Amino acid sequence: MNKIRPLMSHLACKASQAWRLLATGMAFCIFGVGAVLLAVTLFPLLMLVLQNRVKRRNAAQFVICRGFRLFCFILKIAGVASVQFEGSEKLLAAKGKLIIANHPTLLDVVIILAQMDRCQCVVKHQLFRNPFMAGVVRAAGFIRNDDDPEKLVTDAARHLRAGDCVMIFPEGTRTASGEKLGHLQRGVANIAISAPADLIPVVVRCNHDTLKKGTPWYNIPPSRIQYNVRVGSTISATGGSDPSDARARRSRALTTVIKHYFCDRLHHDHA
């Protein structure tokens, strides 16, 4: 009897992993097919119905956020991943704020945008050539991260001054497996200073290294993925520096503030 229980527990664990592997694959297929369907049906329809480019972009972003919310629900129902999100009301009430987050996994942007009605995003240029996502990011008017750095800063600052929220990952890419936080790019601080716009930090924690940079999606962990996401207090665009200082110096100071904020929260349980 004593030998049977561990065996049954082991078999149950393996069965759970097998199911979550299948469910994860199916979920990503649904994600890709859904993105293509939106790109060839609803988004072209929006172009016909809404002549105003800004209204069309806002409508596309609303659809994307709702689609991401549905995807998170599918992950939860399938037993693949669950999300505990604190402070979503701060994101919904935000206007003209730069939303920044650490980037531990592939699903971070999906989880955060699922809590919002619309948001402008700085995304990797590869997505504009991705057969599944190109139509989506173009319809939403998202900002490419491979443009001239000054143009990227100017475009993002323009959206912020217009009252749009802009989301960006200061690391620029996913955190490597085994690390808490990657190297921060200074572009985030330059955007905040140029607008100017205060920053809303979002701390993302995940109980497994799955979906991190260098980890394949089919590397299924022994238990369900659990996200804990907390929206923190606003960080001033000044970063505590003298407004009369040169932008490069103010940018370094604000980048240091951002780094300390995330490092502190990721090593301790508070936001």
mmCIF file of C-alpha atoms in Angstrom:
data_model
loop_
_atom_site.group_PDB
_atom_site.id
_atom_site.type_symbol
_atom_site.label_atom_id
_atom_site.label_comp_id
_atom_site.label_asym_id
_atom_site.label_seq_id
_atom_site.Cartn_x
_atom_site.Cartn_y
_atom_site.Cartn_z
ATOM 1 C CA MET A 1 0.000 0.000 0.000
ATOM 2 C CA ASN A 2 2.843 2.374 0.869
ATOM 3 C CA LYS A 3 4.398 1.776 -2.565
ATOM 4 C CA ILE A 4 1.131 2.226 -4.467
ATOM 5 C CA ARG A 5 0.447 5.783 -3.288
ATOM 6 C CA PRO A 6 3.731 7.301 -4.562
ATOM 7 C CA LEU A 7 3.236 5.447 -7.842
ATOM 8 C CA MET A 8 -0.306 6.770 -8.229
ATOM 9 C CA SER A 9 0.888 10.275 -7.386
ATOM 10 C CA HIS A 10 3.653 10.014 -9.985
ATOM 11 C CA LEU A 11 1.235 8.778 -12.653
ATOM 12 C CA ALA A 12 -1.200 11.577 -11.831
ATOM 13 C CA CYS A 13 1.590 14.151 -12.178
ATOM 14 C CA LYS A 14 2.629 12.732 -15.555
ATOM 15 C CA ALA A 15 -0.986 12.688 -16.747
ATOM 16 C CA SER A 16 -1.378 16.319 -15.664
ATOM 17 C CA GLN A 17 1.766 17.307 -17.560
ATOM 18 C CA ALA A 18 0.600 15.461 -20.665
ATOM 19 C CA TRP A 19 -2.758 17.235 -20.566
ATOM 20 C CA ARG A 20 -1.155 20.651 -20.026
ATOM 21 C CA LEU A 21 1.219 19.996 -22.935
ATOM 22 C CA LEU A 22 -1.746 19.256 -25.197
ATOM 23 C CA ALA A 23 -3.762 22.175 -23.826
ATOM 24 C CA THR A 24 -0.820 24.586 -24.220
ATOM 25 C CA GLY A 25 -0.331 23.567 -27.843
ATOM 26 C CA MET A 26 -4.035 23.957 -28.536
ATOM 27 C CA ALA A 27 -4.100 27.362 -26.818
ATOM 28 C CA PHE A 28 -1.249 28.698 -28.951
ATOM 29 C CA CYS A 29 -2.990 27.356 -32.071
ATOM 30 C CA ILE A 30 -6.159 29.181 -31.043
ATOM 31 C CA PHE A 31 -4.106 32.331 -30.464
ATOM 32 C CA GLY A 32 -2.505 32.195 -33.912
ATOM 33 C CA VAL A 33 -5.692 31.318 -35.784
ATOM 34 C CA GLY A 34 -7.627 33.987 -33.887
ATOM 35 C CA ALA A 35 -5.051 36.631 -34.803
ATOM 36 C CA VAL A 36 -5.231 35.699 -38.498
ATOM 37 C CA LEU A 37 -9.041 35.727 -38.485
ATOM 38 C CA LEU A 38 -9.101 39.197 -36.945
ATOM 39 C CA ALA A 39 -6.584 40.419 -39.507
ATOM 40 C CA VAL A 40 -8.602 39.197 -42.498
ATOM 41 C CA THR A 41 -12.151 39.854 -41.242
ATOM 42 C CA LEU A 42 -12.809 42.353 -38.469
ATOM 43 C CA PHE A 43 -9.876 44.741 -38.944
ATOM 44 C CA PRO A 44 -10.535 45.275 -42.689
ATOM 45 C CA LEU A 45 -14.180 45.900 -41.774
ATOM 46 C CA LEU A 46 -13.071 48.561 -39.294
ATOM 47 C CA MET A 47 -11.190 50.282 -42.117
ATOM 48 C CA LEU A 48 -14.434 50.513 -44.085
ATOM 49 C CA VAL A 49 -16.643 51.586 -41.194
ATOM 50 C CA LEU A 50 -14.270 53.965 -39.390
ATOM 51 C CA GLN A 51 -12.649 56.526 -41.656
ATOM 52 C CA ASN A 52 -10.888 58.281 -38.784
ATOM 53 C CA ARG A 53 -7.488 56.664 -38.279
ATOM 54 C CA VAL A 54 -7.342 57.324 -34.531
ATOM 55 C CA LYS A 55 -10.810 55.874 -33.922
ATOM 56 C CA ARG A 56 -9.933 52.852 -36.057
ATOM 57 C CA ARG A 57 -6.703 52.292 -34.115
ATOM 58 C CA ASN A 58 -8.501 52.637 -30.778
ATOM 59 C CA ALA A 59 -11.183 50.162 -31.853
ATOM 60 C CA ALA A 60 -8.535 47.651 -32.941
ATOM 61 C CA GLN A 61 -6.742 47.995 -29.606
ATOM 62 C CA PHE A 62 -10.025 47.427 -27.752
ATOM 63 C CA VAL A 63 -10.627 44.226 -29.727
ATOM 64 C CA ILE A 64 -7.069 43.047 -29.010
ATOM 65 C CA CYS A 65 -7.424 43.660 -25.267
ATOM 66 C CA ARG A 66 -10.711 41.749 -25.174
ATOM 67 C CA GLY A 67 -9.192 38.949 -27.236
ATOM 68 C CA PHE A 68 -6.304 38.685 -24.783
ATOM 69 C CA ARG A 69 -8.802 38.545 -21.923
ATOM 70 C CA LEU A 70 -10.550 35.626 -23.611
ATOM 71 C CA PHE A 71 -7.203 33.882 -24.173
ATOM 72 C CA CYS A 72 -6.331 34.199 -20.456
ATOM 73 C CA PHE A 73 -9.735 32.693 -19.622
ATOM 74 C CA ILE A 74 -8.995 29.754 -21.936
ATOM 75 C CA LEU A 75 -5.641 29.173 -20.221
ATOM 76 C CA LYS A 76 -7.364 29.179 -16.833
ATOM 77 C CA ILE A 77 -10.188 26.823 -17.845
ATOM 78 C CA ALA A 78 -7.715 24.440 -19.499
ATOM 79 C CA GLY A 79 -5.593 24.339 -16.339
ATOM 80 C CA VAL A 80 -2.519 25.701 -18.130
ATOM 81 C CA ALA A 81 -2.073 28.975 -16.236
ATOM 82 C CA SER A 82 -3.822 31.188 -13.709
ATOM 83 C CA VAL A 83 -3.334 34.892 -13.033
ATOM 84 C CA GLN A 84 -3.650 36.827 -9.798
ATOM 85 C CA PHE A 85 -3.753 40.491 -10.791
ATOM 86 C CA GLU A 86 -3.686 43.337 -8.271
ATOM 87 C CA GLY A 87 -4.215 47.006 -9.111
ATOM 88 C CA SER A 88 -5.860 46.696 -12.527
ATOM 89 C CA GLU A 89 -8.008 49.735 -11.674
ATOM 90 C CA LYS A 90 -4.849 51.874 -11.868
ATOM 91 C CA LEU A 91 -4.320 50.787 -15.470
ATOM 92 C CA LEU A 92 -7.947 51.372 -16.431
ATOM 93 C CA ALA A 93 -7.878 54.903 -14.980
ATOM 94 C CA ALA A 94 -4.516 55.838 -16.505
ATOM 95 C CA LYS A 95 -4.284 58.552 -19.155
ATOM 96 C CA GLY A 96 -1.072 59.547 -20.881
ATOM 97 C CA LYS A 97 1.044 57.257 -18.705
ATOM 98 C CA LEU A 98 4.030 55.106 -19.655
ATOM 99 C CA ILE A 99 3.332 51.569 -18.456
ATOM 100 C CA ILE A 100 6.512 49.606 -17.749
ATOM 101 C CA ALA A 101 6.901 45.987 -16.679
ATOM 102 C CA ASN A 102 9.553 43.358 -16.204
ATOM 103 C CA HIS A 103 9.382 40.650 -18.849
ATOM 104 C CA PRO A 104 9.853 37.123 -17.445
ATOM 105 C CA THR A 105 7.693 35.191 -19.942
ATOM 106 C CA LEU A 106 6.138 35.135 -23.388
ATOM 107 C CA LEU A 107 2.657 35.906 -22.039
ATOM 108 C CA ASP A 108 3.384 39.097 -20.069
ATOM 109 C CA VAL A 109 1.994 41.527 -22.637
ATOM 110 C CA VAL A 110 -1.115 39.359 -23.066
ATOM 111 C CA ILE A 111 -1.767 39.257 -19.316
ATOM 112 C CA ILE A 112 -1.329 43.008 -18.832
ATOM 113 C CA LEU A 113 -3.317 44.168 -21.879
ATOM 114 C CA ALA A 114 -6.115 41.767 -20.893
ATOM 115 C CA GLN A 115 -6.778 44.093 -17.931
ATOM 116 C CA MET A 116 -7.139 47.196 -20.105
ATOM 117 C CA ASP A 117 -9.562 48.622 -22.661
ATOM 118 C CA ARG A 118 -6.869 49.899 -25.002
ATOM 119 C CA CYS A 119 -3.169 50.709 -24.949
ATOM 120 C CA GLN A 120 -0.421 51.677 -27.361
ATOM 121 C CA CYS A 121 2.567 49.309 -27.314
ATOM 122 C CA VAL A 122 6.199 49.291 -28.381
ATOM 123 C CA VAL A 123 6.725 45.880 -29.981
ATOM 124 C CA LYS A 124 9.521 43.953 -31.655
ATOM 125 C CA HIS A 125 9.906 44.666 -35.361
ATOM 126 C CA GLN A 126 9.776 40.929 -36.112
ATOM 127 C CA LEU A 127 6.042 40.947 -35.324
ATOM 128 C CA PHE A 128 5.430 43.169 -38.347
ATOM 129 C CA ARG A 129 6.662 40.293 -40.538
ATOM 130 C CA ASN A 130 5.076 37.493 -38.503
ATOM 131 C CA PRO A 131 2.336 35.810 -40.595
ATOM 132 C CA PHE A 132 0.088 35.472 -37.559
ATOM 133 C CA MET A 133 0.626 38.817 -35.827
ATOM 134 C CA ALA A 134 1.490 41.292 -38.607
ATOM 135 C CA GLY A 135 -2.132 42.193 -39.341
ATOM 136 C CA VAL A 136 -2.890 42.663 -35.651
ATOM 137 C CA VAL A 137 0.017 44.956 -34.762
ATOM 138 C CA ARG A 138 -0.483 47.028 -37.921
ATOM 139 C CA ALA A 139 -4.218 47.487 -37.279
ATOM 140 C CA ALA A 140 -3.495 48.578 -33.707
ATOM 141 C CA GLY A 141 -0.868 51.071 -34.883
ATOM 142 C CA PHE A 142 1.724 49.678 -32.494
ATOM 143 C CA ILE A 143 5.198 51.244 -32.486
ATOM 144 C CA ARG A 144 8.129 49.293 -33.952
ATOM 145 C CA ASN A 145 11.232 49.062 -31.787
ATOM 146 C CA ASP A 146 13.680 48.932 -34.702
ATOM 147 C CA ASP A 147 13.108 52.473 -35.919
ATOM 148 C CA ASP A 148 15.672 55.181 -35.404
ATOM 149 C CA PRO A 149 15.862 55.542 -31.580
ATOM 150 C CA GLU A 150 14.973 59.231 -31.702
ATOM 151 C CA LYS A 151 11.968 58.509 -33.924
ATOM 152 C CA LEU A 152 10.785 55.818 -31.530
ATOM 153 C CA VAL A 153 11.070 58.271 -28.629
ATOM 154 C CA THR A 154 9.273 60.984 -30.628
ATOM 155 C CA ASP A 155 6.429 58.674 -31.700
ATOM 156 C CA ALA A 156 5.880 57.283 -28.201
ATOM 157 C CA ALA A 157 6.016 60.767 -26.643
ATOM 158 C CA ARG A 158 3.459 62.015 -29.191
ATOM 159 C CA HIS A 159 1.003 59.270 -28.189
ATOM 160 C CA LEU A 160 1.531 60.039 -24.501
ATOM 161 C CA ARG A 161 0.882 63.752 -24.997
ATOM 162 C CA ALA A 162 -2.327 62.822 -26.852
ATOM 163 C CA GLY A 163 -3.518 61.006 -23.715
ATOM 164 C CA ASP A 164 -2.738 57.455 -24.827
ATOM 165 C CA CYS A 165 -1.035 55.012 -22.500
ATOM 166 C CA VAL A 166 2.083 53.421 -23.936
ATOM 167 C CA MET A 167 3.344 50.067 -22.718
ATOM 168 C CA ILE A 168 6.989 49.069 -23.003
ATOM 169 C CA PHE A 169 9.332 46.549 -21.404
ATOM 170 C CA PRO A 170 12.488 48.337 -20.174
ATOM 171 C CA GLU A 171 14.520 45.147 -20.717
ATOM 172 C CA GLY A 172 13.628 45.163 -24.404
ATOM 173 C CA THR A 173 13.360 41.369 -24.440
ATOM 174 C CA ARG A 174 12.401 38.526 -22.118
ATOM 175 C CA THR A 175 14.436 37.894 -18.988
ATOM 176 C CA ALA A 176 16.868 35.020 -19.394
ATOM 177 C CA SER A 177 16.103 31.855 -17.459
ATOM 178 C CA GLY A 178 17.535 31.973 -13.943
ATOM 179 C CA GLU A 179 17.726 35.780 -13.843
ATOM 180 C CA LYS A 180 15.497 38.215 -11.968
ATOM 181 C CA LEU A 181 15.918 41.175 -14.318
ATOM 182 C CA GLY A 182 17.854 41.782 -17.514
ATOM 183 C CA HIS A 183 19.791 44.853 -18.631
ATOM 184 C CA LEU A 184 17.525 47.917 -18.899
ATOM 185 C CA GLN A 185 17.414 49.995 -22.069
ATOM 186 C CA ARG A 186 17.608 53.757 -21.596
ATOM 187 C CA GLY A 187 14.938 54.423 -24.228
ATOM 188 C CA VAL A 188 12.172 54.099 -21.634
ATOM 189 C CA ALA A 189 13.573 56.975 -19.598
ATOM 190 C CA ASN A 190 14.069 59.079 -22.743
ATOM 191 C CA ILE A 191 10.415 58.588 -23.683
ATOM 192 C CA ALA A 192 9.194 59.524 -20.189
ATOM 193 C CA ILE A 193 11.376 62.641 -20.099
ATOM 194 C CA SER A 194 10.520 63.763 -23.641
ATOM 195 C CA ALA A 195 6.740 63.524 -23.225
ATOM 196 C CA PRO A 196 6.945 64.195 -20.235
ATOM 197 C CA ALA A 197 4.923 61.340 -18.721
ATOM 198 C CA ASP A 198 4.946 59.594 -15.371
ATOM 199 C CA LEU A 199 5.441 55.822 -15.278
ATOM 200 C CA ILE A 200 3.193 53.085 -13.921
ATOM 201 C CA PRO A 201 5.309 50.042 -12.959
ATOM 202 C CA VAL A 202 3.896 46.527 -13.215
ATOM 203 C CA VAL A 203 5.732 43.697 -11.460
ATOM 204 C CA VAL A 204 5.222 40.263 -13.017
ATOM 205 C CA ARG A 205 6.128 37.101 -11.126
ATOM 206 C CA CYS A 206 5.837 33.534 -12.370
ATOM 207 C CA ASN A 207 6.310 30.349 -10.352
ATOM 208 C CA HIS A 208 8.157 28.568 -13.186
ATOM 209 C CA ASP A 209 10.848 29.399 -15.748
ATOM 210 C CA THR A 210 8.624 28.152 -18.549
ATOM 211 C CA LEU A 211 8.121 30.506 -21.515
ATOM 212 C CA LYS A 212 11.234 32.464 -20.543
ATOM 213 C CA LYS A 213 13.843 33.390 -23.124
ATOM 214 C CA GLY A 214 15.568 30.256 -24.384
ATOM 215 C CA THR A 215 12.920 27.939 -22.920
ATOM 216 C CA PRO A 216 10.669 26.200 -25.506
ATOM 217 C CA TRP A 217 6.904 26.369 -24.991
ATOM 218 C CA TYR A 218 6.669 22.577 -24.819
ATOM 219 C CA ASN A 219 8.909 22.441 -21.743
ATOM 220 C CA ILE A 220 5.931 21.901 -19.440
ATOM 221 C CA PRO A 221 6.529 22.446 -15.694
ATOM 222 C CA PRO A 222 5.452 19.876 -13.089
ATOM 223 C CA SER A 223 2.559 22.062 -11.915
ATOM 224 C CA ARG A 224 0.268 24.713 -13.371
ATOM 225 C CA ILE A 225 1.828 28.069 -14.244
ATOM 226 C CA GLN A 226 0.811 30.745 -11.752
ATOM 227 C CA TYR A 227 1.279 34.455 -12.375
ATOM 228 C CA ASN A 228 1.210 37.119 -9.713
ATOM 229 C CA VAL A 229 0.985 40.592 -11.232
ATOM 230 C CA ARG A 230 0.927 43.789 -9.166
ATOM 231 C CA VAL A 231 0.579 47.369 -10.348
ATOM 232 C CA GLY A 232 2.702 49.716 -8.277
ATOM 233 C CA SER A 233 2.628 53.407 -7.410
ATOM 234 C CA THR A 234 3.414 55.981 -10.074
ATOM 235 C CA ILE A 235 7.054 56.874 -10.665
ATOM 236 C CA SER A 236 7.708 60.510 -11.515
ATOM 237 C CA ALA A 237 9.250 61.228 -14.907
ATOM 238 C CA THR A 238 11.868 63.401 -13.179
ATOM 239 C CA GLY A 239 13.300 60.379 -11.365
ATOM 240 C CA GLY A 240 14.364 62.715 -8.584
ATOM 241 C CA SER A 241 16.849 64.520 -10.856
ATOM 242 C CA ASP A 242 17.139 68.246 -11.505
ATOM 243 C CA PRO A 243 14.946 69.237 -14.510
ATOM 244 C CA SER A 244 17.689 71.613 -15.603
ATOM 245 C CA ASP A 245 20.181 68.764 -16.083
ATOM 246 C CA ALA A 246 21.014 67.492 -19.562
ATOM 247 C CA ARG A 247 18.628 64.813 -20.882
ATOM 248 C CA ALA A 248 21.339 62.146 -20.899
ATOM 249 C CA ARG A 249 22.012 62.689 -17.205
ATOM 250 C CA ARG A 250 18.303 62.729 -16.339
ATOM 251 C CA SER A 251 17.829 59.576 -18.404
ATOM 252 C CA ARG A 252 20.567 57.738 -16.483
ATOM 253 C CA ALA A 253 19.036 58.841 -13.180
ATOM 254 C CA LEU A 254 15.529 57.682 -14.126
ATOM 255 C CA THR A 255 16.838 54.363 -15.485
ATOM 256 C CA THR A 256 18.563 53.785 -12.142
ATOM 257 C CA VAL A 257 15.302 54.508 -10.295
ATOM 258 C CA ILE A 258 13.442 52.031 -12.511
ATOM 259 C CA LYS A 259 16.113 49.359 -12.025
ATOM 260 C CA HIS A 260 16.096 49.724 -8.254
ATOM 261 C CA TYR A 261 12.302 49.612 -8.186
ATOM 262 C CA PHE A 262 12.051 46.303 -10.032
ATOM 263 C CA CYS A 263 15.073 44.700 -8.369
ATOM 264 C CA ASP A 264 13.701 45.557 -4.933
ATOM 265 C CA ARG A 265 10.210 44.236 -5.699
ATOM 266 C CA LEU A 266 11.418 41.072 -7.384
ATOM 267 C CA HIS A 267 13.624 40.171 -4.422
ATOM 268 C CA HIS A 268 10.992 41.066 -1.830
ATOM 269 C CA ASP A 269 7.265 40.454 -1.648
ATOM 270 C CA HIS A 270 5.857 43.961 -2.022
ATOM 271 C CA ALA A 271 4.967 46.405 -4.812
#
